[in-house]
CSV table of C-alpha atoms and ligand atoms in Angstrom, one decimal:
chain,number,residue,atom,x,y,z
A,1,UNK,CA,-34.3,-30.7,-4.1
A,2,UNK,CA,-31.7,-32.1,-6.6
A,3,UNK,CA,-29.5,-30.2,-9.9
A,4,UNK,CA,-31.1,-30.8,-12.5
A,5,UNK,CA,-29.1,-31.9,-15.9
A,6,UNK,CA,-29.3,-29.0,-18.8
A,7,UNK,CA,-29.9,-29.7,-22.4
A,8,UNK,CA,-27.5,-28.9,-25.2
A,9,UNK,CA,-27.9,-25.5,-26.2
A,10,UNK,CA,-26.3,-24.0,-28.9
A,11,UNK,CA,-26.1,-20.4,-30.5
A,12,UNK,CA,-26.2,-19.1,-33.9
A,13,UNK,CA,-24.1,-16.4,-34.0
A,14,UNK,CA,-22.6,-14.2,-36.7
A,15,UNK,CA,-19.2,-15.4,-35.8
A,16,UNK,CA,-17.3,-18.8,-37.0
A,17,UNK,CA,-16.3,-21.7,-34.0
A,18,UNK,CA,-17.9,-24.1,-31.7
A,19,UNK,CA,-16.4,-26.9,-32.2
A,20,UNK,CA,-15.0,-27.3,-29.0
A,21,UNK,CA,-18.1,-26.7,-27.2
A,22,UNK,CA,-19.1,-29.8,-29.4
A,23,UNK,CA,-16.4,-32.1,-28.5
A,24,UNK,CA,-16.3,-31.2,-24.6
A,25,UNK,CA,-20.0,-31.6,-24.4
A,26,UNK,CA,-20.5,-34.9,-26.6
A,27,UNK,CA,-22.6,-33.0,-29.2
A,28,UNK,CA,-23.1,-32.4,-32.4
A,29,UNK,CA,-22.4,-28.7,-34.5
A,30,UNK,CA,-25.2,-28.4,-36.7
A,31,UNK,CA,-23.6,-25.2,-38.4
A,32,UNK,CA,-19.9,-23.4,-38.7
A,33,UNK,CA,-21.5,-20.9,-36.9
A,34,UNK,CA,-22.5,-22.4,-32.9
A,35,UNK,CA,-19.8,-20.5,-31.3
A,36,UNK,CA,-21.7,-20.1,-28.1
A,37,UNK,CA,-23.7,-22.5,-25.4
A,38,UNK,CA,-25.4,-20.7,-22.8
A,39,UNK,CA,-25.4,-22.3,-19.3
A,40,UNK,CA,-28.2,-22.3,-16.7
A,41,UNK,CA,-29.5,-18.9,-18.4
A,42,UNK,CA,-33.0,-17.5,-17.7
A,43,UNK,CA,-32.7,-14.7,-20.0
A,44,UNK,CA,-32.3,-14.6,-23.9
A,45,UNK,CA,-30.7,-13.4,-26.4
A,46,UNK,CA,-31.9,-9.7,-27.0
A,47,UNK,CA,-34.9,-9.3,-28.7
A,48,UNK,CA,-35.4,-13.3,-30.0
A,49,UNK,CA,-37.7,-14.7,-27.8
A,50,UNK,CA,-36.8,-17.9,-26.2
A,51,UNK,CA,-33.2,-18.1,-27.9
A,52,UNK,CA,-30.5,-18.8,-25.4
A,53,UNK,CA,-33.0,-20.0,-22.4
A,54,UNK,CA,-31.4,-23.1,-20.5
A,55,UNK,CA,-33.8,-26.1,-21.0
A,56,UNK,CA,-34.2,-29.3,-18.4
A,57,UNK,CA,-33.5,-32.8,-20.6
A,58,UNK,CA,-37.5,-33.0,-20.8
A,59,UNK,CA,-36.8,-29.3,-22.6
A,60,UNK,CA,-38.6,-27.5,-19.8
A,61,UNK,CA,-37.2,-24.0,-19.4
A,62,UNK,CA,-35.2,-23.4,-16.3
A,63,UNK,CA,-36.7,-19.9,-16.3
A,64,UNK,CA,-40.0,-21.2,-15.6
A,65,UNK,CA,-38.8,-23.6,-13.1
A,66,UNK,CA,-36.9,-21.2,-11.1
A,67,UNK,CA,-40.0,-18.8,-11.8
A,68,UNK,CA,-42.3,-21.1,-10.0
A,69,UNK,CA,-40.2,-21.5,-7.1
A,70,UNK,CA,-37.6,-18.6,-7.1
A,71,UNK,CA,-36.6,-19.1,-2.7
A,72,UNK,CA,-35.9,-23.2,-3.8
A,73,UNK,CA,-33.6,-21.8,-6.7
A,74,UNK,CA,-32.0,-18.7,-4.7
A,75,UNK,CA,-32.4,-19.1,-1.3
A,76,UNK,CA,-33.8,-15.3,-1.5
A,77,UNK,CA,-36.9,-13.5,-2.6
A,78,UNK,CA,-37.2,-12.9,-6.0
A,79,UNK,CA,-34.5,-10.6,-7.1
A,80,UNK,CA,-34.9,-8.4,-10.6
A,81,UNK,CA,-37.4,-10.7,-11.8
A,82,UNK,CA,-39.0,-14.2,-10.3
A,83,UNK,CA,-36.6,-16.0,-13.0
A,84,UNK,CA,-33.6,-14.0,-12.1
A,85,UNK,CA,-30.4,-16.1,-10.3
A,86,UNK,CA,-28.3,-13.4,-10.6
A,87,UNK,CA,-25.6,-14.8,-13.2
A,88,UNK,CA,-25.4,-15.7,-17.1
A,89,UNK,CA,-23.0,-18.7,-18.1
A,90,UNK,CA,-21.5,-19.6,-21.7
A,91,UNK,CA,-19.3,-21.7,-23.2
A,92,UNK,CA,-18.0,-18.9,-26.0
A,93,UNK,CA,-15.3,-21.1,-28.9
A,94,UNK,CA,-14.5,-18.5,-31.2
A,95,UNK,CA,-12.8,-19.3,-34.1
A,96,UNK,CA,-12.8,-15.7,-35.6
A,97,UNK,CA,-12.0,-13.0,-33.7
A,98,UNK,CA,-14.9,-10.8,-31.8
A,99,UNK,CA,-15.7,-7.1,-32.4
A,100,UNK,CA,-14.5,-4.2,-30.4
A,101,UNK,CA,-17.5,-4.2,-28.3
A,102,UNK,CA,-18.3,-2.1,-24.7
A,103,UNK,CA,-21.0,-3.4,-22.4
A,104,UNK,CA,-23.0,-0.4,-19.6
A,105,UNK,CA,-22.8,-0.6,-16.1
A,106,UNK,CA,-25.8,-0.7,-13.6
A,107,UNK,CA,-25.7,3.0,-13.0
A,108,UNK,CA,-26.0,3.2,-17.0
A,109,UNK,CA,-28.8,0.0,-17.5
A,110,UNK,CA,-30.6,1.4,-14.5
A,111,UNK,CA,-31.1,5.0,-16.0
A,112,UNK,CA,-31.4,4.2,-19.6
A,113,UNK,CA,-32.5,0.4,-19.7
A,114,UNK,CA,-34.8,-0.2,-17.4
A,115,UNK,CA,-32.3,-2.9,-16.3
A,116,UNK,CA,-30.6,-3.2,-12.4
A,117,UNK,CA,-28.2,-5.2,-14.2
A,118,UNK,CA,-25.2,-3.7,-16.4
A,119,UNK,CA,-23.1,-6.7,-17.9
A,120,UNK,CA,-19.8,-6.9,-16.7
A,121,UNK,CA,-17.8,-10.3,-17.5
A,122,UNK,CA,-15.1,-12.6,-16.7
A,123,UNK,CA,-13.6,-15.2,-19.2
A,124,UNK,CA,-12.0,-18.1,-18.0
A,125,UNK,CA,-9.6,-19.3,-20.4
A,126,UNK,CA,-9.7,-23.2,-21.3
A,127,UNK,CA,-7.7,-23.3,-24.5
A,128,UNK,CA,-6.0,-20.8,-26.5
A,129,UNK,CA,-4.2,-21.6,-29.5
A,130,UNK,CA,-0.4,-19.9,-29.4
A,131,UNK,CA,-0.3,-16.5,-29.6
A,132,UNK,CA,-3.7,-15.3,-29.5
A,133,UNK,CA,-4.3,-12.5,-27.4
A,134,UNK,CA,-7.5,-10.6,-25.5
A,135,UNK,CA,-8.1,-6.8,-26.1
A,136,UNK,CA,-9.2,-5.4,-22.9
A,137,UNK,CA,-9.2,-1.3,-22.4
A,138,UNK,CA,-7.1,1.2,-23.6
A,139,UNK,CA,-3.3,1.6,-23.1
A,140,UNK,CA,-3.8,5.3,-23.0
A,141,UNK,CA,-6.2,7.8,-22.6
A,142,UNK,CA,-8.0,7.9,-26.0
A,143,UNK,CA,-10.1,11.2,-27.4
A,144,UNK,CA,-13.8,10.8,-27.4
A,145,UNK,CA,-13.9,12.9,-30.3
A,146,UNK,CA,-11.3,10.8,-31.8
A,147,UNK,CA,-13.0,7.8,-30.9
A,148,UNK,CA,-16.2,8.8,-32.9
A,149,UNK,CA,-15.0,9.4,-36.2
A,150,UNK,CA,-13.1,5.9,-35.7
A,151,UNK,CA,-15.8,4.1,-34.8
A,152,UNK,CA,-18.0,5.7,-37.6
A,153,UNK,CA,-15.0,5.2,-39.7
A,154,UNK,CA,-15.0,1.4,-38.7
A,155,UNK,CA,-11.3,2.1,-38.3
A,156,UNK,CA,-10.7,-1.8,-36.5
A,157,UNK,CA,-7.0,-1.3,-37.0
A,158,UNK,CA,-6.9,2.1,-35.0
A,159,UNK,CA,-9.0,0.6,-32.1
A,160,UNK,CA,-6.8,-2.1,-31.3
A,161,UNK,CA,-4.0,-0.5,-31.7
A,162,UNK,CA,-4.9,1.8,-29.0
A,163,UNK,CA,-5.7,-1.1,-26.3
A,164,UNK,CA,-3.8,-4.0,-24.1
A,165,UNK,CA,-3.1,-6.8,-26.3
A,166,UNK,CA,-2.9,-9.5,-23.6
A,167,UNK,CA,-1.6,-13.0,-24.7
A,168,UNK,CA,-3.8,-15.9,-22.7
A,169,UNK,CA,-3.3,-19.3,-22.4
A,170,UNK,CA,-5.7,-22.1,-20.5
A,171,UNK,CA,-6.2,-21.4,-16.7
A,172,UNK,CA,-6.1,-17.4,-17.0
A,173,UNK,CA,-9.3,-16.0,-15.2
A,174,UNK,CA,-9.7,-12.1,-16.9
A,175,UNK,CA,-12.5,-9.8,-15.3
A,176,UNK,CA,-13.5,-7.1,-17.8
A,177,UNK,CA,-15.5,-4.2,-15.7
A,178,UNK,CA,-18.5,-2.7,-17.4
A,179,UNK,CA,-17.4,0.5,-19.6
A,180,UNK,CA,-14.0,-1.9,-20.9
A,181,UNK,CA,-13.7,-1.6,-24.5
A,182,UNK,CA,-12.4,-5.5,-25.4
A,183,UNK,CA,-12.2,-8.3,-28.0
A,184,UNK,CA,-11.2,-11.6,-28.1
A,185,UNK,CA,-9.0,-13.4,-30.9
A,186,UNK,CA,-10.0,-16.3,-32.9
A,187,UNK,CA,-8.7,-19.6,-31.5
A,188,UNK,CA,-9.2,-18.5,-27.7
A,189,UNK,CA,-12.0,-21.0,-26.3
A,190,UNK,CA,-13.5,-19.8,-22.6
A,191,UNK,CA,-16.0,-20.1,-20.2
A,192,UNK,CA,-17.6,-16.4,-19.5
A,193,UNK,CA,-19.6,-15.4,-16.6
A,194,UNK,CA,-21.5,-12.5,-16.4
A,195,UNK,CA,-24.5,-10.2,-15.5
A,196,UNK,CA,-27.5,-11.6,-16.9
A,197,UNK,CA,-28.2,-9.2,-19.5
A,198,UNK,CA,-27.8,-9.2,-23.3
A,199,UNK,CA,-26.6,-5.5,-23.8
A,200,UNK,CA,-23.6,-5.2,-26.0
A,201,UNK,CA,-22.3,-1.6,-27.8
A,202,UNK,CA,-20.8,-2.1,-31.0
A,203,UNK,CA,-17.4,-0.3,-31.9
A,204,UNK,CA,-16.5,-2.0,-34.9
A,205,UNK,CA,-20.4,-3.4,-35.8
A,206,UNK,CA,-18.6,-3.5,-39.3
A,207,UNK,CA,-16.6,-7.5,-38.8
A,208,UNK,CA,-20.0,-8.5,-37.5
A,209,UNK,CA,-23.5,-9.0,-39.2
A,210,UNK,CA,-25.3,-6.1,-37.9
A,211,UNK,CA,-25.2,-2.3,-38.9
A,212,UNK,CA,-24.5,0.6,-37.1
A,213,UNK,CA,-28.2,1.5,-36.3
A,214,UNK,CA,-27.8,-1.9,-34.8
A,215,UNK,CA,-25.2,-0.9,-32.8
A,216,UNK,CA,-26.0,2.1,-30.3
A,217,UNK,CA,-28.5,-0.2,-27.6
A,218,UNK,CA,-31.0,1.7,-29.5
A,219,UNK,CA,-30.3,4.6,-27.9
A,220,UNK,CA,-28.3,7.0,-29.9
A,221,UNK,CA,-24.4,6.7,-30.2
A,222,UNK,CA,-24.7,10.3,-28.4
A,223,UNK,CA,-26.1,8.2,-25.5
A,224,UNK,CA,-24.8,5.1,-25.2
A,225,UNK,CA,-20.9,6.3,-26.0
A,226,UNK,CA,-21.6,7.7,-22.5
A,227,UNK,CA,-21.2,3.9,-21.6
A,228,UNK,CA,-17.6,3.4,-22.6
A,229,UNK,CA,-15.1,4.7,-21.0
A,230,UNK,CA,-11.9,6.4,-22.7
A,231,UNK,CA,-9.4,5.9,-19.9
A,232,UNK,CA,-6.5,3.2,-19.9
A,233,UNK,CA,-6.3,0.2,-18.1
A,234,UNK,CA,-2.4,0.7,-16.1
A,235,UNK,CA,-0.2,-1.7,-15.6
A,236,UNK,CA,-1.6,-1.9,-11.7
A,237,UNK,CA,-5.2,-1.8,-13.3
A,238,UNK,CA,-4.1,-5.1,-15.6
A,239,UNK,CA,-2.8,-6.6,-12.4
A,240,UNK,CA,-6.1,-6.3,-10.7
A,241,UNK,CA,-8.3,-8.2,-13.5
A,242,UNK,CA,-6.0,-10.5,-14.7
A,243,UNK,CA,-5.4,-13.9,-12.8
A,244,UNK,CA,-3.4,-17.1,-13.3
A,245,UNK,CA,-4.5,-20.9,-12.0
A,246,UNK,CA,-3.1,-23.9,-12.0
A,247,UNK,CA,-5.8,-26.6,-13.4
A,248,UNK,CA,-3.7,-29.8,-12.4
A,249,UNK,CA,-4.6,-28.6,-8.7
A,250,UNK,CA,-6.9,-31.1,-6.3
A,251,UNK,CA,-7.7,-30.4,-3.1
A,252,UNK,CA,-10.4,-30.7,-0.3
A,253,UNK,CA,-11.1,-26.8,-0.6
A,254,UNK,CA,-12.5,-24.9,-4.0
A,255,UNK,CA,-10.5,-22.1,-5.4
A,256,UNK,CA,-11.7,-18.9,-6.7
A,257,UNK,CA,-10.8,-18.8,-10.4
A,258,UNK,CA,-11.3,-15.0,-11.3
A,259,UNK,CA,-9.8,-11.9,-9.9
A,260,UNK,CA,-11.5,-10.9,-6.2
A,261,UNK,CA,-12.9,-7.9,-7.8
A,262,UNK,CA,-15.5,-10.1,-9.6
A,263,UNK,CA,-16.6,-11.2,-6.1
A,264,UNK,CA,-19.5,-8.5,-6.3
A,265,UNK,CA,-20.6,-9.7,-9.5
A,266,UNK,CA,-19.9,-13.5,-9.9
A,267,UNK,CA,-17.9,-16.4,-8.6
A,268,UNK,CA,-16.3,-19.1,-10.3
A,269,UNK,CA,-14.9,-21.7,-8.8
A,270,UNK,CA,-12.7,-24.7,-9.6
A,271,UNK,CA,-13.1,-28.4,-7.3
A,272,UNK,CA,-11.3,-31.1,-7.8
A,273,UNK,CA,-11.5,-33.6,-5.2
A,274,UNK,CA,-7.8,-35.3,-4.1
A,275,UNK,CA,-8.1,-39.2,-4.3
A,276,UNK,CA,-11.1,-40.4,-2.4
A,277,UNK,CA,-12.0,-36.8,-1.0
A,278,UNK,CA,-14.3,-34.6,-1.3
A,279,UNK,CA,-14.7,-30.5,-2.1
A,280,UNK,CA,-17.5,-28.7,0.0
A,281,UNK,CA,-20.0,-26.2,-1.4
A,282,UNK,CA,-21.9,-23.6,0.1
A,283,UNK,CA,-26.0,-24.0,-0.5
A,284,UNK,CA,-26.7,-21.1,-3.0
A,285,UNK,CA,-27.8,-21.3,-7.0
A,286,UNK,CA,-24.6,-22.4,-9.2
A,287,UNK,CA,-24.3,-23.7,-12.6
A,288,UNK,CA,-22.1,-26.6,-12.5
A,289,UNK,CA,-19.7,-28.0,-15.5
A,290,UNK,CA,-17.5,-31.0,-15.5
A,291,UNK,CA,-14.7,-30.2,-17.9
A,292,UNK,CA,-13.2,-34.0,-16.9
A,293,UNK,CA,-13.6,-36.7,-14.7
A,294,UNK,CA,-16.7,-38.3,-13.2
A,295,UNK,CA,-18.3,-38.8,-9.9
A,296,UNK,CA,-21.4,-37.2,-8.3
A,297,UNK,CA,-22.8,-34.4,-6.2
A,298,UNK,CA,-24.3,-35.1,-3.1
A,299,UNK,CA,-26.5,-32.5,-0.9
A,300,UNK,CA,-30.0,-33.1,-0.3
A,301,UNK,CA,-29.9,-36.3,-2.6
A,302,UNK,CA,-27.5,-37.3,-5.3
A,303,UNK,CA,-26.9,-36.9,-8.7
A,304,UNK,CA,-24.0,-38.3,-10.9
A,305,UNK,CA,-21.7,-36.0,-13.5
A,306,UNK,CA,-19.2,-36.8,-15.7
A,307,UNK,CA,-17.1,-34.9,-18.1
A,308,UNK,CA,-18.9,-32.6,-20.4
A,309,UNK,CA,-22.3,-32.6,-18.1
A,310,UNK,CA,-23.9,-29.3,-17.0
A,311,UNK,CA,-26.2,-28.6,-13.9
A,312,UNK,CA,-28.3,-26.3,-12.0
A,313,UNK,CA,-28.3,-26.5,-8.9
A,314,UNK,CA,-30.7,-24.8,-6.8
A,315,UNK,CA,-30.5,-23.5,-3.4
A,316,UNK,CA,-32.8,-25.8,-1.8
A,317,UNK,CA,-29.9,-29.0,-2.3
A,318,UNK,CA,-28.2,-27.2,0.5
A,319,UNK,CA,-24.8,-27.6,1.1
A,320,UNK,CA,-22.9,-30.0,-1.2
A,321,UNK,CA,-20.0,-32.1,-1.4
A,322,UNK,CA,-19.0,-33.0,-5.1
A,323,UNK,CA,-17.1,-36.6,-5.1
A,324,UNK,CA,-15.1,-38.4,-7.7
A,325,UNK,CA,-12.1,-37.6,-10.2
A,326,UNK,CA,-13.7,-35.0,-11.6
A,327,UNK,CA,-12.9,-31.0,-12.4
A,328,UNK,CA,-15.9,-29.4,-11.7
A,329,UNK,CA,-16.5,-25.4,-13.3
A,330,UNK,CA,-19.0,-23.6,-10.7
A,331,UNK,CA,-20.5,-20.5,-11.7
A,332,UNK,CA,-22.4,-18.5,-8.6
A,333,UNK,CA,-24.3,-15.5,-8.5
A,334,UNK,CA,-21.9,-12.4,-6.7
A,335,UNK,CA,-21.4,-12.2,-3.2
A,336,UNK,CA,-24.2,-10.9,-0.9
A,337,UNK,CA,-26.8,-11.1,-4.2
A,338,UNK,CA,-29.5,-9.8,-4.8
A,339,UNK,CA,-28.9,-7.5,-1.4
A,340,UNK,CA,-25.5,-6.3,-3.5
A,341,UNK,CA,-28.0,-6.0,-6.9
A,342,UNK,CA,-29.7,-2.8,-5.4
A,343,UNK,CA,-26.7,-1.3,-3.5
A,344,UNK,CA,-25.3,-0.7,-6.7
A,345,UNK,CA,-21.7,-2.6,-6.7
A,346,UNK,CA,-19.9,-0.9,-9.4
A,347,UNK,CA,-16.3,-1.5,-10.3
B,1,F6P,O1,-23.7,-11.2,-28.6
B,1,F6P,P1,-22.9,-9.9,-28.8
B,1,F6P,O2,-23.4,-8.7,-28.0
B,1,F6P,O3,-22.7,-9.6,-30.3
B,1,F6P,O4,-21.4,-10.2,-28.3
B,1,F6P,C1,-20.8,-11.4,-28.6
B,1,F6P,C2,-20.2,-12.0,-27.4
B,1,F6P,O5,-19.2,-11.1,-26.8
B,1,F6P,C3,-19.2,-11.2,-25.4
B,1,F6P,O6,-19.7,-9.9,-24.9
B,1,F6P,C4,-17.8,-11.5,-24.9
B,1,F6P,O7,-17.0,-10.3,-25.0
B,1,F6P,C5,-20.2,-12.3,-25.1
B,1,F6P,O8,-20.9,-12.2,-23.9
B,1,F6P,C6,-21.2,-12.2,-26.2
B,1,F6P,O9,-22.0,-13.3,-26.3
């Protein structure tokens, strides 16, 4: 069973960018406001039907594909769902910066979402314009109380004042566990990997178009604050979730581009073949995006890529060998998924 090639798909968002998503996938922006592509994703966006679904070229959902033969896409029984691969992929371009947002953990999704999945992320950073900076968790331990009245106070300046202000620049891999308070400046453009899951808690709903009833998961800011946690992020902590990688790198092996603490929850991995070689890949559900280059992919048949393409692949292409002068992005579900799914796997 061969990838198949995924359609252009573009989000509206409340949030300005997406023109680099544009340009790196030979597309067209339609709006100001297309700051996100989601990749190989069989969930949608929260509440809007079939907004955010990856489509084949033909525009058949990959949801329903995988659906109809979930141990050819997986490799696995069906995990949460019979359209569940374990993983959500985006492009995210923003060109304004992104609220002070929290996203819940399993333990938290599992009790109060009917979920198995919380939504922790990663961001792999492919441009950033000077200067720009991630927020990710607080610098010291902040007051709950405190952290209340500031959040119903819409207090933005307060919030980030309190966190780690952590300049990026292309090639940084940053893993932000669930419970993290973080934003993300304007001018940083990344790839994100994640649980798939659409939950997000609103600190500062206030730079964003929805209210604070909006805001709370629908559960209650008494509830869902229970989600965020109000310790720092150390030094050491910072250490753990932040890598660096150098993208002018080629060789024969991949190379794990995020912290190893997102090994439970996602992999992303970086191949570029050297000169006339070749960069093997375990069989297993990935989505696949060729930042540069061109070549093909070759398992159980062959498919070509160049730069700017995006694949599934499904499990059933078995194990792969991608060819050519290409840099290839490859998003997998977390080691030992779905078995890890209902063992919990909390950072
Ligand atoms: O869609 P939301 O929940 O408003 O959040 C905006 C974006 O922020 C992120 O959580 C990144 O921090 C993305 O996953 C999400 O698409």
């Amino acid at each position: 069973m061969k990838p198949i090639a995924l359609a252009p798909n573009l989000i509206e968002h409340f949030y300005r960018g997406g023109d680099r998503i544009a340009r790196l996938r030979g597309i067209e922006q339609t709006s100001e406001f297309q700051p996100e592509e989601w990749l190989g994703a069989t969930v949608s966006r929260a509440g809007e039907g079939e907004i955010g679904l990856a489509r084949a070229l033909d525009g058949t959902l990959l949801r329903d594909l995988v659906a109809a033969d979930p141990a050819a896409w997986t490799g696995s029984e069906p995990a949460s769902s019979a359209s569940d691969v374990g993983i959500l992929v985006k492009l995210l371009d923003a060109r304004q910066r992104l609220p002070v947002h929290v996203h819940p953990s399993r333990e938290f999704a599992t009790r109060h979402l009917d979920c198995p999945y919380g939504k922790t992320e990663a961001w792999f950073v492919l441009d950033a314009e000077p200067g720009t900076a991630v927020y990710l968790g607080w610098a010291a331990t902040v007051d709950r109380d405190e952290l209340d009245r500031r959040r119903d106070a819409q207090d933005s300046e307060w919030m980030l004042a309190q966190m780690n202000r952590i300049e990026v620049e292309a090639g940084m891999g940053i893993l932000v566990p669930a419970g993290t308070a973080h934003a993300i400046d304007g001018g940083i453009f990344v790839t994100e990997v994640q649980e798939p899951t659409d939950f997000s808690i609103l600190l500062e709903w206030s730079v964003t178009t929805s209210s604070r009833e909006e805001s709370h998961l629908g559960l209650g800011f008494e509830t869902s604050m229970s989600a965020v946690s109000t310790e720092p992020l150390t030094g050491a902590d910072l250490d753990r979730l932040v890598v660096r990688n150098d993208l002018d790198r080629r060789s024969a092996e991949p190379a794990s581009l995020l912290p190893v603490a997102a090994d439970p929850y996602f992999r992303l991995l970086h191949a570029a073949p050297e000169s006339g070689g070749t960069v093997a890949i375990d069989a297993g559900f990935s989505v696949v995006l060729a930042t540069g280059g061109a070549g093909s992919l070759v398992g159980a048949g062959e498919i070509g890529y160049s730069a700017g393409d995006v694949f599934a692949v499904p499990a059933a292409f078995g194990p792969w060998a991608v060819h050519g002068t290409g840099n290839l992005l490859i998003s997998t579900p977390g080691q030992g998924w779905p078995r890890t799914l209902t063992a919990g796997g909390n950072l």
